[in-house]
Short mmCIF file of C-alpha atoms in Angstrom, two decimals:
data_model
loop_
_atom_site.label_atom_id
_atom_site.label_comp_id
_atom_site.label_asym_id
_atom_site.label_seq_id
_atom_site.Cartn_x
_atom_site.Cartn_y
_atom_site.Cartn_z
CA GLN A 946 -158.29 -167.48 86.12
CA VAL A 947 -160.57 -167.46 83.11
CA GLN A 948 -160.03 -165.41 79.99
CA LEU A 949 -162.91 -164.70 77.65
CA VAL A 950 -162.61 -163.21 74.18
CA GLU A 951 -165.61 -162.21 72.07
CA SER A 952 -165.62 -161.93 68.31
CA GLY A 953 -168.08 -161.58 65.47
CA GLY A 954 -169.48 -158.13 66.03
CA GLY A 955 -169.97 -155.59 63.28
CA LEU A 956 -172.46 -153.62 61.26
CA VAL A 957 -175.61 -155.39 60.13
CA GLN A 958 -178.77 -154.16 58.46
CA PRO A 959 -182.14 -154.33 60.21
CA GLY A 960 -183.63 -157.76 59.75
CA GLY A 961 -180.22 -159.32 59.34
CA SER A 962 -178.42 -161.97 61.36
CA LEU A 963 -175.19 -162.19 63.27
CA THR A 964 -173.27 -164.80 65.25
CA LEU A 965 -171.09 -163.78 68.15
CA SER A 966 -168.49 -166.14 69.56
CA CYS A 967 -166.91 -166.32 72.98
CA ALA A 968 -163.65 -168.24 73.36
CA ALA A 969 -162.61 -169.27 76.85
CA SER A 970 -159.27 -170.30 78.27
CA GLY A 971 -157.63 -170.76 81.62
CA SER A 972 -160.06 -173.05 83.35
CA THR A 973 -162.09 -176.20 82.90
CA PHE A 974 -164.66 -174.95 80.44
CA SER A 975 -167.20 -177.63 81.29
CA ASN A 976 -167.47 -176.14 84.82
CA LEU A 977 -168.44 -172.72 83.49
CA ALA A 978 -171.90 -171.34 82.96
CA VAL A 979 -171.82 -168.58 80.37
CA GLY A 980 -174.02 -165.57 79.94
CA TRP A 981 -174.34 -162.95 77.23
CA PHE A 982 -174.99 -159.33 78.14
CA ARG A 983 -175.20 -156.12 76.21
CA GLN A 984 -174.82 -152.47 77.00
CA ALA A 985 -176.02 -149.60 74.88
CA PRO A 986 -174.71 -146.06 75.39
CA GLY A 987 -176.21 -144.47 78.47
CA LYS A 988 -177.94 -147.68 79.55
CA GLU A 989 -177.28 -150.35 82.12
CA ARG A 990 -175.79 -153.68 81.18
CA GLU A 991 -178.63 -155.98 80.15
CA PHE A 992 -178.91 -159.76 80.32
CA VAL A 993 -179.37 -161.43 76.92
CA GLY A 994 -178.92 -165.17 77.31
CA HIS A 995 -177.47 -167.94 79.45
CA ILE A 996 -176.23 -171.46 78.89
CA SER A 997 -175.43 -174.04 81.55
CA PRO A 998 -172.16 -175.95 81.74
CA SER A 999 -173.73 -178.96 80.03
CA GLY A 1000 -175.43 -176.82 77.37
CA ASP A 1001 -178.92 -177.89 78.41
CA GLY A 1002 -181.82 -175.46 78.69
CA PRO A 1003 -180.54 -172.15 77.30
CA TYR A 1004 -182.41 -169.19 78.76
CA TYR A 1005 -183.12 -165.88 77.07
CA SER A 1006 -184.30 -162.44 77.97
CA LYS A 1007 -187.71 -161.43 76.74
CA SER A 1008 -186.16 -158.89 74.39
CA VAL A 1009 -184.34 -161.53 72.31
CA ARG A 1010 -186.35 -164.69 72.92
CA GLY A 1011 -187.48 -166.35 69.74
CA ARG A 1012 -184.79 -164.76 67.58
CA SER A 1013 -181.63 -165.75 69.45
CA THR A 1014 -179.86 -169.02 70.15
CA VAL A 1015 -177.04 -169.64 72.60
CA SER A 1016 -174.99 -172.78 72.05
CA ARG A 1017 -171.70 -174.14 73.27
CA ASP A 1018 -169.00 -176.55 72.16
CA ASN A 1019 -167.19 -177.86 75.21
CA ALA A 1020 -164.58 -179.56 73.03
CA LYS A 1021 -163.63 -176.20 71.52
CA ASN A 1022 -164.21 -174.06 74.63
CA THR A 1023 -166.56 -171.75 72.77
CA VAL A 1024 -170.03 -170.34 73.23
CA ASN A 1025 -171.98 -168.76 70.39
CA LEU A 1026 -174.84 -166.29 70.36
CA GLN A 1027 -176.80 -166.37 67.13
CA MET A 1028 -179.15 -163.46 66.60
CA SER A 1029 -181.61 -162.95 63.79
CA SER A 1030 -184.27 -160.41 62.83
CA LEU A 1031 -181.98 -157.77 64.27
CA LYS A 1032 -183.41 -154.38 65.15
CA PRO A 1033 -181.74 -151.01 65.66
CA GLU A 1034 -182.46 -151.36 69.37
CA ASP A 1035 -180.16 -154.39 69.42
CA THR A 1036 -177.25 -152.02 68.88
CA ALA A 1037 -174.88 -152.35 71.83
CA VAL A 1038 -171.57 -153.70 73.02
CA TYR A 1039 -172.06 -157.40 73.63
CA PHE A 1040 -170.19 -159.17 76.39
CA CYS A 1041 -169.81 -162.79 77.33
CA ALA A 1042 -169.34 -163.57 80.98
CA ALA A 1043 -168.90 -166.70 83.05
CA TYR A 1044 -169.05 -168.18 86.51
CA VAL A 1045 -167.95 -171.49 87.91
CA THR A 1046 -170.75 -173.74 89.08
CA SER A 1047 -171.53 -177.38 89.83
CA HIS A 1048 -175.27 -176.72 89.57
CA ASP A 1049 -176.26 -177.25 85.97
CA LYS A 1050 -179.80 -175.96 86.53
CA LEU A 1051 -178.68 -172.64 88.03
CA ILE A 1052 -179.44 -169.58 85.90
CA LEU A 1053 -178.01 -166.20 86.87
CA VAL A 1054 -179.14 -163.04 85.09
CA ASP A 1055 -177.58 -160.34 87.28
CA PRO A 1056 -174.22 -159.19 85.85
CA ARG A 1057 -172.92 -158.75 89.40
CA ASP A 1058 -173.05 -162.53 89.83
CA TYR A 1059 -170.58 -163.13 87.01
CA ARG A 1060 -166.92 -163.26 87.91
CA TYR A 1061 -165.28 -163.39 84.49
CA TRP A 1062 -165.87 -161.01 81.59
CA GLY A 1063 -164.68 -160.53 78.06
CA GLN A 1064 -163.78 -157.16 76.62
CA GLY A 1065 -166.93 -156.88 74.52
CA THR A 1066 -167.69 -156.64 70.82
CA GLN A 1067 -169.69 -153.89 69.13
CA VAL A 1068 -172.87 -154.75 67.26
CA THR A 1069 -174.48 -151.99 65.24
CA VAL A 1070 -177.80 -152.51 63.52
CA SER A 1071 -178.37 -149.79 60.98
CA SER A 1072 -179.26 -149.26 57.36
#
């Protein structure tokens, strides 16, 4: 079983930056691909970014590409999502999620394909 815990959410002004962290335990972290998702009130859960078990080739949704970076530290069992130039429409609960894979090039963007989920952390972008 894998446990995921997000941290780093909060209130940030438009144009500001934020780093979210996801700490994993309970399994071999280097076998996990990790995705970030977000869900705003009344909306479906939306894919944000993905990182492979090795950390190569992060992939981003169009809505955050160019202003977000996903990185991982396999020695510390953590994955970070750095976001900059934040907009009010980035306001949502952000979740990290994971699945076990031996295919480092596989990228999954559908939340239904992820087996393990954190509890989420609120990000509010407002002046």
